[in-house]
C-alpha positions as YAML, in Angstrom:
chain: A
units: angstrom
residues:
- id: 1
  name: UNK
  ca: [46.50, 23.31, 34.31]
- id: 2
  name: UNK
  ca: [43.20, 21.61, 33.50]
- id: 3
  name: UNK
  ca: [41.85, 24.85, 32.03]
- id: 4
  name: UNK
  ca: [45.03, 25.34, 29.99]
- id: 5
  name: UNK
  ca: [44.87, 21.79, 28.66]
- id: 6
  name: UNK
  ca: [41.21, 22.21, 27.71]
- id: 7
  name: UNK
  ca: [41.90, 25.50, 25.93]
- id: 8
  name: UNK
  ca: [44.84, 24.16, 23.95]
- id: 9
  name: UNK
  ca: [42.83, 21.06, 23.06]
- id: 10
  name: UNK
  ca: [40.12, 23.30, 21.62]
- id: 11
  name: UNK
  ca: [42.66, 25.24, 19.60]
- id: 12
  name: UNK
  ca: [44.22, 22.01, 18.33]
- id: 13
  name: UNK
  ca: [40.78, 20.68, 17.40]
- id: 14
  name: UNK
  ca: [40.10, 23.77, 15.28]
- id: 15
  name: UNK
  ca: [43.42, 23.32, 13.48]
- id: 16
  name: UNK
  ca: [42.91, 19.60, 12.85]
- id: 17
  name: UNK
  ca: [39.36, 20.08, 11.58]
- id: 18
  name: UNK
  ca: [40.55, 22.97, 9.42]
- id: 19
  name: UNK
  ca: [43.20, 20.75, 7.84]
- id: 20
  name: UNK
  ca: [40.63, 18.02, 7.24]
- id: 21
  name: UNK
  ca: [38.29, 20.47, 5.50]
- id: 22
  name: UNK
  ca: [41.20, 21.90, 3.50]
- id: 23
  name: UNK
  ca: [42.30, 18.44, 2.36]
- id: 24
  name: UNK
  ca: [38.76, 17.57, 1.30]
- id: 25
  name: UNK
  ca: [38.26, 20.80, -0.66]
- id: 26
  name: UNK
  ca: [41.76, 20.83, -2.16]
- id: 27
  name: UNK
  ca: [41.29, 17.33, -3.56]
- id: 28
  name: UNK
  ca: [38.22, 18.32, -5.62]
- id: 29
  name: UNK
  ca: [39.17, 18.91, -9.30]
- id: 30
  name: UNK
  ca: [38.59, 22.47, -10.41]
- id: 31
  name: UNK
  ca: [38.44, 24.02, -6.94]
- id: 32
  name: UNK
  ca: [42.05, 25.18, -6.97]
- id: 33
  name: UNK
  ca: [43.07, 24.67, -10.64]
- id: 34
  name: UNK
  ca: [46.74, 25.55, -10.10]
- id: 35
  name: UNK
  ca: [49.68, 25.59, -12.51]
- id: 36
  name: UNK
  ca: [53.20, 24.58, -11.55]
- id: 37
  name: UNK
  ca: [56.23, 25.42, -13.66]
- id: 38
  name: UNK
  ca: [59.94, 24.71, -13.92]
- id: 39
  name: UNK
  ca: [62.37, 26.53, -16.18]
- id: 40
  name: UNK
  ca: [65.20, 24.24, -17.30]
- id: 41
  name: UNK
  ca: [68.41, 25.39, -18.99]
- id: 42
  name: UNK
  ca: [70.56, 22.68, -20.59]
- id: 43
  name: UNK
  ca: [73.67, 22.50, -22.80]
- id: 44
  name: UNK
  ca: [74.66, 20.14, -25.62]
- id: 45
  name: UNK
  ca: [71.77, 17.70, -25.76]
- id: 46
  name: UNK
  ca: [72.40, 14.50, -27.72]
- id: 47
  name: UNK
  ca: [70.38, 13.39, -30.71]
- id: 48
  name: UNK
  ca: [67.84, 11.40, -28.69]
- id: 49
  name: UNK
  ca: [67.00, 14.10, -26.16]
- id: 50
  name: UNK
  ca: [63.86, 15.43, -27.84]
- id: 51
  name: UNK
  ca: [62.43, 11.95, -28.34]
- id: 52
  name: UNK
  ca: [63.06, 11.18, -24.66]
- id: 53
  name: UNK
  ca: [61.32, 14.41, -23.62]
- id: 54
  name: UNK
  ca: [58.33, 13.66, -25.84]
- id: 55
  name: UNK
  ca: [58.13, 10.15, -24.41]
- id: 56
  name: UNK
  ca: [58.13, 11.51, -20.87]
- id: 57
  name: UNK
  ca: [55.33, 13.95, -21.71]
- id: 58
  name: UNK
  ca: [53.24, 11.16, -23.24]
- id: 59
  name: UNK
  ca: [53.76, 8.92, -20.20]
- id: 60
  name: UNK
  ca: [52.83, 11.70, -17.77]
- id: 61
  name: UNK
  ca: [49.70, 12.54, -19.74]
- id: 62
  name: UNK
  ca: [48.72, 8.89, -19.78]
- id: 63
  name: UNK
  ca: [49.05, 8.91, -16.00]
- id: 64
  name: UNK
  ca: [46.50, 11.74, -15.83]
- id: 65
  name: UNK
  ca: [48.73, 14.82, -15.61]
- id: 66
  name: UNK
  ca: [48.15, 17.82, -17.87]
- id: 67
  name: UNK
  ca: [51.81, 18.49, -18.64]
- id: 68
  name: UNK
  ca: [53.59, 20.25, -21.49]
- id: 69
  name: UNK
  ca: [57.20, 21.12, -22.37]
- id: 70
  name: UNK
  ca: [57.95, 24.22, -24.43]
- id: 71
  name: UNK
  ca: [61.41, 24.96, -25.85]
- id: 72
  name: UNK
  ca: [62.74, 28.47, -26.34]
- id: 73
  name: UNK
  ca: [63.92, 28.55, -29.94]
- id: 74
  name: UNK
  ca: [65.97, 31.72, -29.44]
- id: 75
  name: UNK
  ca: [67.93, 31.08, -26.22]
- id: 76
  name: UNK
  ca: [70.86, 33.18, -27.42]
- id: 77
  name: UNK
  ca: [68.71, 36.28, -26.89]
- id: 78
  name: UNK
  ca: [68.69, 35.58, -23.16]
- id: 79
  name: UNK
  ca: [71.55, 37.20, -21.26]
- id: 80
  name: UNK
  ca: [74.32, 34.72, -20.47]
- id: 81
  name: UNK
  ca: [73.14, 32.03, -22.92]
- id: 82
  name: UNK
  ca: [74.85, 31.11, -26.17]
- id: 83
  name: UNK
  ca: [73.62, 29.32, -29.29]
- id: 84
  name: UNK
  ca: [74.37, 25.85, -27.93]
- id: 85
  name: UNK
  ca: [72.13, 26.37, -24.89]
- id: 86
  name: UNK
  ca: [68.49, 25.36, -24.84]
- id: 87
  name: UNK
  ca: [65.91, 26.75, -22.42]
- id: 88
  name: UNK
  ca: [62.77, 24.74, -21.66]
- id: 89
  name: UNK
  ca: [59.61, 25.46, -19.71]
- id: 90
  name: UNK
  ca: [57.87, 22.48, -18.09]
- id: 91
  name: UNK
  ca: [54.26, 23.21, -17.03]
- id: 92
  name: UNK
  ca: [51.83, 21.07, -15.07]
- id: 93
  name: UNK
  ca: [48.41, 22.70, -15.53]
- id: 94
  name: UNK
  ca: [45.02, 22.40, -13.83]
- id: 95
  name: UNK
  ca: [46.30, 20.82, -10.61]
- id: 96
  name: UNK
  ca: [44.19, 20.22, -7.53]
- id: 97
  name: UNK
  ca: [45.60, 21.62, -4.32]
- id: 98
  name: UNK
  ca: [46.77, 18.23, -3.08]
- id: 99
  name: UNK
  ca: [48.18, 17.37, -6.51]
- id: 100
  name: UNK
  ca: [50.14, 20.60, -6.50]
- id: 101
  name: UNK
  ca: [51.56, 19.96, -3.03]
- id: 102
  name: UNK
  ca: [52.40, 16.36, -3.91]
- id: 103
  name: UNK
  ca: [54.21, 17.43, -7.06]
- id: 104
  name: UNK
  ca: [56.07, 20.27, -5.41]
- id: 105
  name: UNK
  ca: [57.25, 18.03, -2.56]
- id: 106
  name: UNK
  ca: [58.14, 15.05, -4.77]
- id: 107
  name: UNK
  ca: [61.55, 13.54, -4.04]
- id: 108
  name: UNK
  ca: [61.56, 11.73, -7.39]
- id: 109
  name: UNK
  ca: [62.70, 14.42, -9.83]
- id: 110
  name: UNK
  ca: [61.52, 12.32, -12.76]
- id: 111
  name: UNK
  ca: [57.95, 13.21, -11.72]
- id: 112
  name: UNK
  ca: [58.70, 16.92, -11.97]
- id: 113
  name: UNK
  ca: [60.62, 17.25, -15.22]
- id: 114
  name: UNK
  ca: [61.96, 14.94, -17.98]
- id: 115
  name: UNK
  ca: [64.92, 12.81, -16.90]
- id: 116
  name: UNK
  ca: [66.37, 13.54, -20.36]
- id: 117
  name: UNK
  ca: [67.44, 16.94, -19.00]
- id: 118
  name: UNK
  ca: [69.93, 15.09, -16.80]
- id: 119
  name: UNK
  ca: [70.66, 11.96, -18.87]
- id: 120
  name: UNK
  ca: [70.66, 13.16, -22.47]
- id: 121
  name: UNK
  ca: [71.76, 16.75, -21.89]
- id: 122
  name: UNK
  ca: [74.18, 18.71, -19.73]
- id: 123
  name: UNK
  ca: [71.97, 20.65, -17.27]
- id: 124
  name: UNK
  ca: [72.95, 24.19, -16.44]
- id: 125
  name: UNK
  ca: [70.14, 25.16, -14.06]
- id: 126
  name: UNK
  ca: [66.60, 24.36, -12.93]
- id: 127
  name: UNK
  ca: [64.41, 27.15, -11.58]
- id: 128
  name: UNK
  ca: [61.26, 26.22, -9.66]
- id: 129
  name: UNK
  ca: [58.38, 28.67, -9.92]
- id: 130
  name: UNK
  ca: [55.23, 29.06, -7.87]
- id: 131
  name: UNK
  ca: [52.05, 30.10, -9.70]
- id: 132
  name: UNK
  ca: [52.31, 33.79, -10.54]
- id: 133
  name: UNK
  ca: [48.69, 34.48, -11.46]
- id: 134
  name: UNK
  ca: [45.80, 35.36, -9.16]
- id: 135
  name: UNK
  ca: [45.35, 31.64, -8.60]
- id: 136
  name: UNK
  ca: [48.50, 31.75, -6.46]
- id: 137
  name: UNK
  ca: [46.23, 32.94, -3.68]
- id: 138
  name: UNK
  ca: [44.04, 29.84, -3.88]
- id: 139
  name: UNK
  ca: [45.92, 27.55, -1.49]
- id: 140
  name: UNK
  ca: [46.56, 29.94, 1.44]
- id: 141
  name: UNK
  ca: [43.08, 31.45, 1.12]
- id: 142
  name: UNK
  ca: [41.50, 28.00, 0.97]
- id: 143
  name: UNK
  ca: [43.50, 26.94, 4.02]
- id: 144
  name: UNK
  ca: [42.46, 30.06, 5.95]
- id: 145
  name: UNK
  ca: [38.83, 29.70, 4.90]
- id: 146
  name: UNK
  ca: [38.87, 26.04, 5.99]
- id: 147
  name: UNK
  ca: [40.18, 27.02, 9.42]
- id: 148
  name: UNK
  ca: [37.50, 29.68, 9.75]
- id: 149
  name: UNK
  ca: [34.84, 27.17, 8.74]
- id: 150
  name: UNK
  ca: [36.16, 24.77, 11.39]
- id: 151
  name: UNK
  ca: [35.93, 27.53, 14.00]
- id: 152
  name: UNK
  ca: [32.31, 28.24, 13.09]
- id: 153
  name: UNK
  ca: [31.44, 24.55, 13.29]
- id: 154
  name: UNK
  ca: [33.18, 23.92, 16.62]
- id: 155
  name: UNK
  ca: [32.11, 27.12, 18.35]
- id: 156
  name: UNK
  ca: [28.57, 26.80, 17.06]
- id: 157
  name: UNK
  ca: [28.39, 23.20, 18.29]
- id: 158
  name: UNK
  ca: [29.72, 24.11, 21.73]
- id: 159
  name: UNK
  ca: [27.24, 26.98, 22.12]
- id: 160
  name: UNK
  ca: [24.19, 25.19, 20.75]
- id: 161
  name: UNK
  ca: [22.61, 24.96, 24.22]
- id: 162
  name: UNK
  ca: [24.16, 28.03, 25.81]
- id: 163
  name: UNK
  ca: [22.30, 31.30, 26.16]
- id: 164
  name: UNK
  ca: [23.98, 34.60, 25.39]
- id: 165
  name: UNK
  ca: [26.09, 35.95, 28.24]
- id: 166
  name: UNK
  ca: [24.94, 39.52, 28.70]
- id: 167
  name: UNK
  ca: [22.98, 41.56, 31.15]
- id: 168
  name: UNK
  ca: [19.42, 41.85, 29.83]
- id: 169
  name: UNK
  ca: [19.04, 45.14, 31.67]
- id: 170
  name: UNK
  ca: [21.93, 46.84, 29.86]
- id: 171
  name: UNK
  ca: [22.04, 48.08, 26.31]
- id: 172
  name: UNK
  ca: [25.16, 49.44, 24.64]
- id: 173
  name: UNK
  ca: [24.74, 52.88, 23.13]
- id: 174
  name: UNK
  ca: [26.55, 54.74, 20.38]
- id: 175
  name: UNK
  ca: [29.33, 55.75, 22.76]
- id: 176
  name: UNK
  ca: [30.26, 52.14, 23.39]
- id: 177
  name: UNK
  ca: [30.27, 51.31, 19.69]
- id: 178
  name: UNK
  ca: [32.35, 54.42, 18.96]
- id: 179
  name: UNK
  ca: [34.79, 53.40, 21.70]
- id: 180
  name: UNK
  ca: [35.28, 49.94, 20.22]
- id: 181
  name: UNK
  ca: [35.98, 51.35, 16.77]
- id: 182
  name: UNK
  ca: [38.32, 53.93, 18.29]
- id: 183
  name: UNK
  ca: [40.23, 51.20, 20.15]
- id: 184
  name: UNK
  ca: [40.82, 49.43, 16.82]
- id: 185
  name: UNK
  ca: [42.03, 52.60, 15.11]
- id: 186
  name: UNK
  ca: [44.29, 53.58, 18.00]
- id: 187
  name: UNK
  ca: [45.77, 50.08, 18.07]
- id: 188
  name: UNK
  ca: [46.62, 50.40, 14.39]
- id: 189
  name: UNK
  ca: [48.24, 53.80, 14.96]
- id: 190
  name: UNK
  ca: [50.37, 52.56, 17.88]
- id: 191
  name: UNK
  ca: [51.41, 49.41, 16.02]
- id: 192
  name: UNK
  ca: [52.44, 51.48, 13.01]
- id: 193
  name: UNK
  ca: [54.59, 53.73, 15.20]
- id: 194
  name: UNK
  ca: [56.30, 50.70, 16.77]
- id: 195
  name: UNK
  ca: [56.76, 49.04, 13.38]
- id: 196
  name: UNK
  ca: [58.32, 52.15, 11.85]
- id: 197
  name: UNK
  ca: [60.55, 52.52, 14.89]
- id: 198
  name: UNK
  ca: [61.81, 48.95, 14.51]
- id: 199
  name: UNK
  ca: [62.45, 49.55, 10.83]
- id: 200
  name: UNK
  ca: [64.30, 52.84, 11.36]
- id: 201
  name: UNK
  ca: [66.36, 51.72, 14.35]
- id: 202
  name: UNK
  ca: [67.10, 48.07, 13.54]
- id: 203
  name: UNK
  ca: [66.15, 47.64, 9.87]
- id: 204
  name: UNK
  ca: [63.43, 45.11, 10.74]
- id: 205
  name: UNK
  ca: [60.73, 45.03, 8.07]
- id: 206
  name: UNK
  ca: [57.83, 43.19, 9.65]
- id: 207
  name: UNK
  ca: [56.75, 40.24, 7.51]
- id: 208
  name: UNK
  ca: [57.22, 42.16, 4.25]
- id: 209
  name: UNK
  ca: [56.90, 39.00, 2.15]
- id: 210
  name: UNK
  ca: [53.66, 37.92, 3.79]
- id: 211
  name: UNK
  ca: [52.26, 41.45, 3.63]
- id: 212
  name: UNK
  ca: [53.03, 41.80, -0.07]
- id: 213
  name: UNK
  ca: [51.44, 38.42, -0.75]
- id: 214
  name: UNK
  ca: [48.24, 39.46, 1.04]
- id: 215
  name: UNK
  ca: [48.12, 42.78, -0.82]
- id: 216
  name: UNK
  ca: [48.70, 41.01, -4.14]
- id: 217
  name: UNK
  ca: [45.81, 38.65, -3.39]
- id: 218
  name: UNK
  ca: [43.49, 41.56, -2.56]
- id: 219
  name: UNK
  ca: [44.45, 43.49, -5.69]
- id: 220
  name: UNK
  ca: [43.74, 40.40, -7.79]
- id: 221
  name: UNK
  ca: [40.54, 39.46, -5.94]
- id: 222
  name: UNK
  ca: [39.04, 42.42, -4.01]
- id: 223
  name: UNK
  ca: [36.40, 40.15, -2.47]
- id: 224
  name: UNK
  ca: [39.18, 38.82, -0.21]
- id: 225
  name: UNK
  ca: [38.82, 42.05, 1.79]
- id: 226
  name: UNK
  ca: [35.64, 40.46, 3.15]
- id: 227
  name: UNK
  ca: [37.72, 37.54, 4.40]
- id: 228
  name: UNK
  ca: [40.44, 39.65, 6.02]
- id: 229
  name: UNK
  ca: [38.31, 42.51, 7.38]
- id: 230
  name: UNK
  ca: [34.99, 40.90, 8.32]
- id: 231
  name: UNK
  ca: [35.01, 37.09, 8.29]
- id: 232
  name: UNK
  ca: [38.52, 36.79, 9.76]
- id: 233
  name: UNK
  ca: [37.97, 38.96, 12.85]
- id: 234
  name: UNK
  ca: [34.55, 37.41, 13.47]
- id: 235
  name: UNK
  ca: [35.90, 33.84, 13.37]
- id: 236
  name: UNK
  ca: [39.10, 34.60, 15.29]
- id: 237
  name: UNK
  ca: [37.25, 36.45, 18.04]
- id: 238
  name: UNK
  ca: [34.71, 33.64, 18.28]
- id: 239
  name: UNK
  ca: [37.59, 31.21, 18.84]
- id: 240
  name: UNK
  ca: [40.11, 33.13, 20.96]
- id: 241
  name: UNK
  ca: [37.93, 35.44, 23.02]
- id: 242
  name: UNK
  ca: [34.52, 33.79, 22.80]
- id: 243
  name: UNK
  ca: [35.56, 30.14, 23.20]
- id: 244
  name: UNK
  ca: [39.04, 29.98, 24.72]
- id: 245
  name: UNK
  ca: [39.24, 33.03, 27.00]
- id: 246
  name: UNK
  ca: [35.78, 32.26, 28.37]
- id: 247
  name: UNK
  ca: [37.15, 29.11, 30.04]
- id: 248
  name: UNK
  ca: [39.77, 31.15, 31.91]
- id: 249
  name: UNK
  ca: [37.19, 33.73, 32.94]
- id: 250
  name: UNK
  ca: [34.93, 30.99, 34.31]
- id: 251
  name: UNK
  ca: [37.88, 29.65, 36.34]
- id: 252
  name: UNK
  ca: [38.72, 33.11, 37.71]
- id: 253
  name: UNK
  ca: [41.94, 33.36, 35.65]
- id: 254
  name: UNK
  ca: [41.08, 36.22, 33.31]
- id: 255
  name: UNK
  ca: [44.52, 37.91, 33.38]
- id: 256
  name: UNK
  ca: [46.63, 34.80, 32.96]
- id: 257
  name: UNK
  ca: [44.11, 33.56, 30.42]
- id: 258
  name: UNK
  ca: [44.58, 36.73, 28.39]
- id: 259
  name: UNK
  ca: [48.32, 36.04, 28.23]
- id: 260
  name: UNK
  ca: [47.86, 32.39, 27.23]
- id: 261
  name: UNK
  ca: [45.23, 33.21, 24.61]
- id: 262
  name: UNK
  ca: [47.39, 36.03, 23.23]
- id: 263
  name: UNK
  ca: [50.42, 33.72, 23.00]
- id: 264
  name: UNK
  ca: [48.31, 31.24, 21.05]
- id: 265
  name: UNK
  ca: [46.94, 34.04, 18.90]
- id: 266
  name: UNK
  ca: [50.44, 35.28, 18.09]
- id: 267
  name: UNK
  ca: [51.65, 31.75, 17.40]
- id: 268
  name: UNK
  ca: [48.93, 31.25, 14.81]
- id: 269
  name: UNK
  ca: [50.26, 34.31, 12.97]
- id: 270
  name: UNK
  ca: [53.91, 33.22, 12.89]
- id: 271
  name: UNK
  ca: [53.95, 32.36, 9.20]
- id: 272
  name: UNK
  ca: [57.52, 32.29, 7.98]
- id: 273
  name: UNK
  ca: [60.89, 31.59, 9.57]
- id: 274
  name: UNK
  ca: [60.52, 31.54, 13.39]
- id: 275
  name: UNK
  ca: [64.23, 32.35, 13.74]
- id: 276
  name: UNK
  ca: [63.89, 35.46, 11.60]
- id: 277
  name: UNK
  ca: [63.86, 38.77, 13.49]
- id: 278
  name: UNK
  ca: [61.05, 40.07, 11.28]
- id: 279
  name: UNK
  ca: [58.79, 37.12, 12.11]
- id: 280
  name: UNK
  ca: [59.54, 37.31, 15.83]
- id: 281
  name: UNK
  ca: [58.92, 41.07, 16.00]
- id: 282
  name: UNK
  ca: [55.69, 40.63, 14.06]
- id: 283
  name: UNK
  ca: [54.54, 37.98, 16.55]
- id: 284
  name: UNK
  ca: [55.26, 40.34, 19.47]
- id: 285
  name: UNK
  ca: [53.08, 43.05, 17.92]
- id: 286
  name: UNK
  ca: [50.29, 40.56, 17.24]
- id: 287
  name: UNK
  ca: [50.56, 39.48, 20.89]
- id: 288
  name: UNK
  ca: [50.11, 43.12, 22.02]
- id: 289
  name: UNK
  ca: [47.11, 43.51, 19.70]
- id: 290
  name: UNK
  ca: [45.57, 40.39, 21.22]
- id: 291
  name: UNK
  ca: [46.10, 41.76, 24.73]
- id: 292
  name: UNK
  ca: [44.11, 44.85, 23.72]
- id: 293
  name: UNK
  ca: [41.34, 42.66, 22.28]
- id: 294
  name: UNK
  ca: [41.24, 40.58, 25.47]
- id: 295
  name: UNK
  ca: [41.02, 43.75, 27.57]
- id: 296
  name: UNK
  ca: [38.13, 45.05, 25.46]
- id: 297
  name: UNK
  ca: [36.32, 41.73, 25.78]
- id: 298
  name: UNK
  ca: [36.79, 41.62, 29.55]
- id: 299
  name: UNK
  ca: [35.99, 45.30, 30.01]
- id: 300
  name: UNK
  ca: [32.63, 45.07, 28.26]
- id: 301
  name: UNK
  ca: [31.96, 41.33, 28.69]
- id: 302
  name: UNK
  ca: [30.95, 41.39, 25.06]
- id: 303
  name: UNK
  ca: [32.28, 39.44, 22.11]
- id: 304
  name: UNK
  ca: [30.79, 42.11, 19.88]
- id: 305
  name: UNK
  ca: [33.12, 44.66, 21.46]
- id: 306
  name: UNK
  ca: [36.33, 42.78, 20.69]
- id: 307
  name: UNK
  ca: [35.05, 41.78, 17.24]
- id: 308
  name: UNK
  ca: [34.31, 45.36, 16.18]
- id: 309
  name: UNK
  ca: [37.67, 46.48, 17.59]
- id: 310
  name: UNK
  ca: [39.40, 43.73, 15.61]
- id: 311
  name: UNK
  ca: [37.50, 44.62, 12.45]
- id: 312
  name: UNK
  ca: [38.35, 48.30, 12.82]
- id: 313
  name: UNK
  ca: [42.04, 47.48, 13.23]
- id: 314
  name: UNK
  ca: [42.15, 45.18, 10.21]
- id: 315
  name: UNK
  ca: [40.16, 47.64, 8.08]
- id: 316
  name: UNK
  ca: [42.49, 50.50, 9.00]
- id: 317
  name: UNK
  ca: [45.61, 48.42, 8.37]
- id: 318
  name: UNK
  ca: [44.38, 47.17, 5.01]
- id: 319
  name: UNK
  ca: [43.22, 50.63, 3.91]
- id: 320
  name: UNK
  ca: [46.55, 52.21, 4.76]
- id: 321
  name: UNK
  ca: [48.52, 49.41, 3.13]
- id: 322
  name: UNK
  ca: [46.49, 49.59, -0.07]
- id: 323
  name: UNK
  ca: [46.46, 53.38, -0.22]
- id: 324
  name: UNK
  ca: [50.14, 53.96, 0.44]
- id: 325
  name: UNK
  ca: [52.82, 51.27, 0.02]
- id: 326
  name: UNK
  ca: [55.23, 53.05, 2.29]
- id: 327
  name: UNK
  ca: [52.84, 52.68, 5.23]
- id: 328
  name: UNK
  ca: [52.44, 48.89, 5.01]
- id: 329
  name: UNK
  ca: [54.30, 47.96, 8.19]
- id: 330
  name: UNK
  ca: [51.15, 47.58, 10.33]
- id: 331
  name: UNK
  ca: [50.30, 43.85, 10.82]
- id: 332
  name: UNK
  ca: [46.75, 42.59, 10.36]
- id: 333
  name: UNK
  ca: [46.12, 39.64, 12.63]
...
């Protein structure tokens, strides 16, 4: 139990430090530079509505928000709208990450859009929009990068006085390296077969929303492949196999440690609705991938082995997903 508590404390420390780094970076103007938009549709505004909207815009700008309200002058051209309907677009531009989150989570609707839409008009609908440009990737990527930076800091600090754990009389040859890459490719192939089986038999599409978001980010910013294929596996292996599993190995609990570490690894990838069958099935596959990575690490007693296996798996998954949309059911932990 002491080992388990220590391992979970390390994992929690990486998360907390990652959130601290994220909050610091996301509060710097210009780092995220996000836009947030609401489309408002209203009927039969009274004579003072436009003046009230202009007053709200002026007050928000005075408070430091870059906000604008644009009215669609031809709403009747929109399906379902008649000549008495007015469609507006409210945009908050150039937001920091924390400003965006604060605005999106605001309970006071008067901070989000002009109260005139409710007081001087008859509202028909309000549609909230997330950023739709490449900048939509800024927040999740910044959060992930902050967590990876926290891992590097914590693992590097813990290993500052520790020598490398390897047998100086043994050198890995090309066969070992080929085996590690093959393990990653075979893992991808098996996971794809399982994923397609779940889709064909039960209609479960594993984390399709998350997968499409990741692919959209990569298409918009190809450099993110470095994050998902190289930096991600390196940092995650340093944490889960190099820092957490090592404690279980030192206590003679390698097998049970592999299960605990893999459960934590899968839990970190459960982005979405935990009650959704797609999210749960995705987490199970990530757990199995982690078991393979733990086995490789224990088999070769080398963090390089599990890291290269992880990189090969992520590279294969990303390549297949980008090359053929119909083969995008393989998860990339």
